[in-house]
Short mmCIF file of C-alpha atoms and ligand atoms in Angstrom, two decimals:
data_model
loop_
_atom_site.label_atom_id
_atom_site.label_comp_id
_atom_site.label_asym_id
_atom_site.label_seq_id
_atom_site.Cartn_x
_atom_site.Cartn_y
_atom_site.Cartn_z
CA MET G 1 -0.17 0.35 -0.41
CA PRO G 2 1.49 3.56 -1.30
CA ARG G 3 2.15 5.85 2.45
CA HIS G 4 0.43 8.64 -0.34
CA SER G 5 -2.67 7.22 -2.87
CA PRO G 6 -1.85 9.07 -6.23
CA PRO G 7 -4.23 12.17 -6.00
CA VAL G 8 -7.76 11.76 -7.62
CA SER G 9 -8.94 14.18 -10.36
CA ARG G 10 -11.76 16.00 -8.99
CA PHE G 11 -13.34 16.10 -12.77
CA ARG G 12 -14.29 13.08 -14.79
CA SER G 13 -14.23 14.07 -18.44
CA THR G 14 -12.46 17.32 -20.21
CA GLU G 15 -15.15 18.41 -20.88
CA ASP G 16 -16.13 19.09 -16.63
CA ALA G 17 -13.16 20.53 -16.25
CA LEU G 18 -13.85 23.18 -18.61
CA PRO G 19 -15.47 26.49 -17.00
CA LYS G 20 -18.86 26.60 -19.23
CA PRO G 21 -20.24 30.25 -20.09
CA ARG G 22 -22.19 32.04 -17.62
CA PHE G 23 -24.54 32.62 -20.39
CA ALA G 24 -25.11 29.25 -21.63
CA GLY G 25 -28.95 27.65 -22.36
CA ARG G 26 -29.69 31.31 -21.15
CA THR G 27 -31.90 32.92 -23.34
CA ALA G 28 -31.76 37.01 -23.17
CA VAL G 29 -34.19 39.31 -25.17
CA VAL G 30 -31.70 43.58 -25.76
CA THR G 31 -33.96 45.38 -27.02
CA GLY G 32 -32.37 48.69 -29.55
CA ALA G 33 -29.74 46.80 -29.77
CA ALA G 34 -28.81 46.67 -34.69
CA ARG G 35 -25.95 49.36 -32.63
CA GLY G 36 -24.26 51.22 -29.66
CA ILE G 37 -24.36 49.91 -26.86
CA GLY G 38 -27.17 47.51 -27.11
CA ALA G 39 -25.28 45.63 -30.34
CA ALA G 40 -22.18 45.31 -27.30
CA THR G 41 -24.61 44.00 -25.10
CA ALA G 42 -26.64 41.39 -27.07
CA LEU G 43 -22.82 40.35 -28.56
CA ARG G 44 -21.01 40.34 -24.81
CA LEU G 45 -24.19 37.86 -23.54
CA SER G 46 -23.62 36.23 -27.25
CA GLN G 47 -20.43 35.11 -26.40
CA ASP G 48 -20.74 33.90 -23.08
CA GLY G 49 -22.84 31.69 -24.40
CA ALA G 50 -26.87 33.19 -23.99
CA ARG G 51 -29.41 32.86 -27.14
CA VAL G 52 -30.14 36.17 -27.68
CA LEU G 53 -33.35 37.42 -29.82
CA LEU G 54 -32.55 41.66 -30.95
CA VAL G 55 -34.96 43.69 -31.48
CA ASP G 56 -34.79 47.16 -33.01
CA GLN G 57 -37.07 49.64 -35.07
CA LEU G 58 -33.18 49.74 -37.80
CA ASP G 59 -33.33 47.22 -40.42
CA GLN G 60 -29.78 47.03 -39.40
CA VAL G 61 -30.49 44.87 -36.08
CA GLU G 62 -31.10 41.80 -38.90
CA GLU G 63 -27.79 42.36 -40.10
CA THR G 64 -26.06 42.74 -36.88
CA ALA G 65 -27.97 39.79 -35.06
CA ASN G 66 -26.56 37.39 -38.22
CA ALA G 67 -23.40 37.99 -37.66
CA MET G 68 -23.61 36.98 -34.52
CA GLY G 69 -25.42 34.04 -35.81
CA GLN G 70 -28.30 34.99 -32.85
CA THR G 71 -31.75 36.27 -34.09
CA GLY G 72 -32.68 39.37 -35.29
CA LEU G 73 -36.35 41.67 -35.13
CA ILE G 74 -36.89 44.69 -36.90
CA LEU G 75 -39.70 46.06 -35.03
CA ASP G 76 -40.66 49.73 -34.04
CA LEU G 77 -41.05 49.39 -29.90
CA ALA G 78 -43.57 52.04 -29.27
CA GLU G 79 -46.16 50.50 -31.75
CA PRO G 80 -48.98 48.69 -30.21
CA GLY G 81 -48.87 45.20 -30.64
CA ALA G 82 -44.86 44.92 -30.40
CA SER G 83 -45.28 43.01 -27.25
CA ALA G 84 -47.03 40.38 -28.82
CA SER G 85 -44.87 40.57 -31.76
CA VAL G 86 -41.72 40.65 -29.11
CA LEU G 87 -43.75 36.93 -27.85
CA ALA G 88 -44.41 35.45 -30.81
CA GLN G 89 -40.42 35.56 -31.95
CA LEU G 90 -39.99 33.53 -28.43
CA ASP G 91 -42.12 30.75 -29.62
CA GLY G 92 -40.82 30.85 -33.02
CA MET G 93 -37.30 30.08 -31.41
CA ASP G 94 -38.61 27.55 -29.19
CA VAL G 95 -36.97 28.41 -26.57
CA GLY G 96 -37.52 27.97 -23.06
CA PRO G 97 -38.67 30.96 -19.59
CA LEU G 98 -37.11 34.14 -20.63
CA ASP G 99 -33.76 34.62 -18.34
CA ILE G 100 -32.85 38.16 -19.20
CA LEU G 101 -35.08 41.13 -20.68
CA VAL G 102 -31.77 43.77 -20.92
CA ASN G 103 -34.79 47.38 -21.72
CA ASN G 104 -32.02 49.25 -24.24
CA ALA G 105 -33.64 50.86 -26.77
CA GLY G 106 -33.75 54.74 -26.17
CA ILE G 107 -34.15 58.07 -28.08
CA GLY G 108 -32.91 61.59 -27.50
CA GLY G 109 -33.35 64.83 -27.42
CA SER G 110 -32.36 67.98 -26.70
CA ARG G 111 -34.87 70.85 -25.96
CA LEU G 112 -34.56 73.58 -23.41
CA LEU G 113 -37.86 73.46 -21.89
CA PRO G 114 -39.82 76.53 -23.55
CA ASP G 115 -39.09 74.25 -26.97
CA SER G 116 -40.66 71.18 -25.47
CA ASP G 117 -43.57 70.50 -27.29
CA ASP G 118 -46.49 68.65 -26.60
CA ALA G 119 -45.19 65.73 -29.49
CA HIS G 120 -41.83 66.21 -28.90
CA LEU G 121 -41.88 65.32 -24.75
CA LEU G 122 -44.48 62.64 -25.72
CA ARG G 123 -42.95 60.90 -28.00
CA LEU G 124 -38.95 60.59 -25.75
CA ILE G 125 -41.47 59.83 -23.01
CA GLU G 126 -43.70 57.24 -25.44
CA VAL G 127 -40.23 55.41 -26.25
CA ASN G 128 -38.16 55.73 -23.57
CA LEU G 129 -39.94 55.08 -20.34
CA ARG G 130 -44.08 54.14 -21.18
CA ALA G 131 -42.76 51.26 -24.31
CA VAL G 132 -40.24 49.82 -21.44
CA ILE G 133 -42.81 49.53 -18.34
CA SER G 134 -45.29 48.10 -20.65
CA LEU G 135 -42.40 45.48 -23.00
CA THR G 136 -41.53 44.34 -19.23
CA ARG G 137 -45.17 44.10 -18.74
CA ASP G 138 -45.76 41.72 -20.97
CA LEU G 139 -42.80 39.39 -20.69
CA SER G 140 -42.67 39.26 -17.43
CA PRO G 141 -44.81 35.90 -16.88
CA ARG G 142 -42.09 34.55 -19.16
CA LEU G 143 -39.22 35.53 -17.00
CA ARG G 144 -37.05 32.57 -15.23
CA ARG G 145 -38.79 32.56 -11.70
CA PRO G 146 -36.54 31.88 -9.87
CA GLY G 147 -33.50 33.55 -11.82
CA GLY G 148 -35.00 35.70 -14.25
CA ARG G 149 -33.01 39.72 -14.84
CA VAL G 150 -34.17 42.77 -15.90
CA VAL G 151 -31.67 45.38 -16.59
CA ASN G 152 -32.81 48.36 -17.45
CA VAL G 153 -30.68 51.75 -19.65
CA SER G 154 -31.08 54.58 -17.23
CA SER G 155 -28.44 57.74 -17.63
CA ILE G 156 -26.94 59.87 -15.44
CA PHE G 157 -29.61 62.66 -16.20
CA GLY G 158 -31.83 61.02 -14.98
CA MET G 159 -30.25 62.01 -11.76
CA ILE G 160 -29.08 65.17 -12.15
CA GLY G 161 -30.55 68.17 -13.31
CA ASN G 162 -28.98 69.11 -16.39
CA ALA G 163 -30.30 71.49 -18.46
CA GLY G 164 -31.66 71.03 -21.92
CA THR G 165 -32.45 67.82 -21.96
CA ILE G 166 -36.25 67.73 -20.07
CA GLY G 167 -38.42 64.96 -21.87
CA TYR G 168 -35.29 62.86 -21.94
CA GLY G 169 -33.49 63.29 -18.28
CA VAL G 170 -37.49 62.84 -17.02
CA ALA G 171 -37.93 59.88 -19.02
CA LYS G 172 -34.68 57.81 -18.09
CA ALA G 173 -35.35 59.92 -14.26
CA GLY G 174 -38.98 57.27 -14.72
CA ILE G 175 -36.97 54.71 -15.55
CA ALA G 176 -34.89 54.66 -12.40
CA GLN G 177 -37.35 54.10 -10.49
CA PHE G 178 -39.57 51.96 -12.28
CA SER G 179 -36.71 49.33 -11.63
CA ARG G 180 -37.17 51.05 -7.73
CA GLN G 181 -41.17 49.61 -8.31
CA LEU G 182 -39.81 46.60 -10.19
CA ALA G 183 -37.55 45.50 -7.92
CA THR G 184 -39.93 45.84 -5.57
CA GLU G 185 -42.66 42.97 -7.53
CA LEU G 186 -41.38 40.86 -8.72
CA GLY G 187 -37.86 39.96 -5.64
CA PRO G 188 -40.34 37.74 -3.79
CA LYS G 189 -40.20 35.42 -7.40
CA GLY G 190 -36.63 35.47 -7.04
CA ILE G 191 -36.69 38.03 -10.76
CA THR G 192 -34.00 40.62 -9.81
CA VAL G 193 -34.29 44.35 -11.46
CA ASN G 194 -31.66 46.62 -11.97
CA ALA G 195 -30.39 49.30 -14.20
CA ILE G 196 -26.92 51.30 -15.12
CA ALA G 197 -27.36 54.68 -15.79
CA PRO G 198 -24.48 56.14 -18.50
CA GLY G 199 -22.59 58.77 -18.68
CA VAL G 200 -21.60 59.64 -21.95
CA VAL G 201 -20.91 56.58 -24.33
CA ALA G 202 -19.13 56.92 -27.83
CA THR G 203 -22.76 56.04 -30.16
CA GLU G 204 -24.17 56.92 -32.87
CA MET G 205 -26.35 58.82 -30.09
CA THR G 206 -23.49 60.96 -28.95
CA GLN G 207 -21.78 62.21 -32.27
CA GLU G 208 -23.21 64.64 -33.12
CA HIS G 209 -22.85 66.67 -29.79
CA LEU G 210 -19.70 65.88 -29.05
CA LYS G 211 -18.51 67.87 -31.89
CA SER G 212 -19.77 70.80 -30.25
CA SER G 213 -16.71 71.74 -27.67
CA ARG G 214 -19.43 73.28 -25.23
CA TYR G 215 -21.07 69.95 -24.75
CA ARG G 216 -17.45 68.84 -24.64
CA GLN G 217 -16.60 71.05 -21.57
CA LEU G 218 -19.55 70.80 -19.88
CA GLN G 219 -19.98 67.00 -20.48
CA VAL G 220 -16.70 65.08 -21.22
CA ALA G 221 -14.03 67.63 -19.19
CA PRO G 222 -15.61 66.61 -15.82
CA ILE G 223 -14.99 63.32 -15.92
CA PRO G 224 -12.43 62.40 -13.96
CA LEU G 225 -11.27 59.07 -15.72
CA GLY G 226 -10.73 61.79 -18.75
CA ARG G 227 -12.56 59.97 -21.60
CA ILE G 228 -15.76 59.09 -22.18
CA SER G 229 -16.71 55.48 -22.40
CA GLN G 230 -17.00 52.89 -24.96
CA PRO G 231 -20.77 50.63 -25.31
CA HIS G 232 -18.81 47.42 -25.10
CA GLU G 233 -17.45 48.44 -21.48
CA GLN G 234 -22.12 49.39 -20.58
CA ALA G 235 -22.49 46.29 -21.68
CA ALA G 236 -20.10 44.62 -19.58
CA VAL G 237 -21.97 45.74 -16.69
CA ILE G 238 -24.82 45.07 -17.75
CA ALA G 239 -23.53 41.48 -18.14
CA PHE G 240 -23.06 41.39 -14.69
CA LEU G 241 -26.13 42.28 -13.94
CA ALA G 242 -28.12 39.66 -15.67
CA SER G 243 -25.40 37.07 -14.08
CA ASP G 244 -25.69 34.84 -11.11
CA GLU G 245 -23.01 36.85 -9.23
CA ALA G 246 -24.72 39.93 -9.00
CA SER G 247 -27.90 37.20 -7.39
CA PHE G 248 -28.10 39.71 -4.05
CA VAL G 249 -28.45 43.24 -6.26
CA SER G 250 -31.77 44.30 -6.81
CA GLY G 251 -33.47 47.95 -7.31
CA ALA G 252 -30.34 49.11 -7.45
CA VAL G 253 -29.11 51.90 -10.63
CA LEU G 254 -25.91 51.81 -10.99
CA PRO G 255 -23.55 54.94 -12.35
CA VAL G 256 -21.44 53.72 -15.74
CA ASP G 257 -19.83 57.37 -15.73
CA GLY G 258 -16.44 57.29 -15.00
CA GLY G 259 -16.95 59.09 -12.13
CA PHE G 260 -19.27 61.97 -13.13
CA LEU G 261 -21.74 62.46 -11.07
CA ALA G 262 -18.65 61.94 -8.02
CA THR G 263 -17.06 65.43 -8.69
CA ARG G 264 -18.37 68.93 -9.05
CA HIS G 265 -14.53 69.67 -10.46
CA ALA G 266 -12.96 69.28 -13.75
CA PRO G 267 -9.91 66.59 -13.64
CA PHE G 268 -6.69 67.93 -11.50
CA SER G 269 -3.73 65.76 -10.45
CA THR G 270 -2.79 66.22 -7.29
CA GLU G 271 0.95 65.50 -8.23
N1 LIG V 1 -24.49 57.18 -25.41
C1 LIG V 1 -24.84 57.76 -24.56
O1 LIG V 1 -24.45 58.48 -24.39
C2 LIG V 1 -25.76 57.85 -23.61
C3 LIG V 1 -25.73 58.14 -22.56
C4 LIG V 1 -27.22 57.47 -21.09
C5 LIG V 1 -28.17 56.86 -21.90
N2 LIG V 1 -28.01 56.29 -22.86
C6 LIG V 1 -28.72 55.73 -23.16
O2 LIG V 1 -28.56 54.19 -24.00
C7 LIG V 1 -29.70 53.40 -25.25
C8 LIG V 1 -28.33 52.94 -25.62
O3 LIG V 1 -27.78 54.13 -26.64
P1 LIG V 1 -26.96 53.91 -27.53
O4 LIG V 1 -26.02 55.25 -27.44
O5 LIG V 1 -26.65 52.79 -28.16
O6 LIG V 1 -27.61 55.24 -28.98
P2 LIG V 1 -27.92 54.38 -29.73
O7 LIG V 1 -28.47 55.43 -31.32
O8 LIG V 1 -26.89 54.01 -31.16
O9 LIG V 1 -29.26 52.98 -29.90
C9 LIG V 1 -30.80 53.57 -29.79
C10 LIG V 1 -31.26 51.62 -30.00
O10 LIG V 1 -32.89 52.30 -29.90
C11 LIG V 1 -33.13 52.11 -31.17
N3 LIG V 1 -34.95 52.43 -30.83
C12 LIG V 1 -35.07 53.70 -30.53
N4 LIG V 1 -35.81 53.57 -30.48
C13 LIG V 1 -36.69 52.24 -30.68
C14 LIG V 1 -37.73 52.04 -30.93
N5 LIG V 1 -38.95 52.63 -30.79
N6 LIG V 1 -38.60 51.30 -30.77
C15 LIG V 1 -36.49 49.99 -31.41
N7 LIG V 1 -35.63 49.96 -31.59
C16 LIG V 1 -35.64 51.35 -31.01
C17 LIG V 1 -32.40 52.85 -32.59
O11 LIG V 1 -32.88 52.26 -33.46
C18 LIG V 1 -30.50 52.04 -32.16
O12 LIG V 1 -30.85 50.82 -32.37
C19 LIG V 1 -30.66 54.50 -24.99
O13 LIG V 1 -31.20 53.68 -23.78
C20 LIG V 1 -29.96 55.93 -24.86
O14 LIG V 1 -30.69 56.30 -24.05
C21 LIG V 1 -27.00 56.29 -23.77
#
């Protein structure tokens, strides 16, 4: 009898030894996924093993989805019947419960109050808030319980006042509060609901603004990290909130803003 037995492998096979992608076997819906933060999120979830339905009003969503080997659905989420179209698409994909819903679709809008006519305000609230609440309401019975995840995309402008984005800011503040409200409703079912509040991200939504030196002075210069964010940096936080790692995070609105909300000053060196 040898004094020391040879070590017994903890793994039965090579397959057991390999870590599984964190979203293997899970299904996700990502809205506004044709480009920008939504496309980066869909890619991240896809690379980590999820089956993803990408929804967007732009035809481009099909190309974006195909490039990931996923499914695209061209749909204006503010139109009546939008939820039914998403549910029908999920039925067609023959997937089980929905594990992850990422409400990312949104439109920008920069106007001061006197210029904010009803059509402007209604469109911002309709797309950025009402459509999100309706889709979540209609998809929530399908969310896995326990274990489902809802991640909403708010904005730093839903958390602080910012001259010139009245309608947008009010809608995004609504998303933050919707996330808290829903966390209390869905928590007992084992579903978490959170939001991210991005700072300035390099997407089509900001590319025109970034040409303005005043915008850069007000919105970019104060960022402690000294730069704007890339979409994949937002996607990484969304994926975290959608993962098992965030099992005890719910009702949170997490700034992903390079420290913008933490400071009143332009960055300066202390060296
Ligand atoms: N870019 C930023 O600096 C920034 C900052 C804070 C928050 N956000 C938020 O992040 C989210 C993503 O924005 P982005 O920066 O990637 O911009 P983006 O314009 O590149 O992407 C938004 C996507 O949403 C889609 N969309 C808009 N309305 C829709 C509708 N009615 N139905 C279906 N799809 C619709 C658009 O077609 C587009 O593909 C938005 O909710 C936005 O408000 C962006």
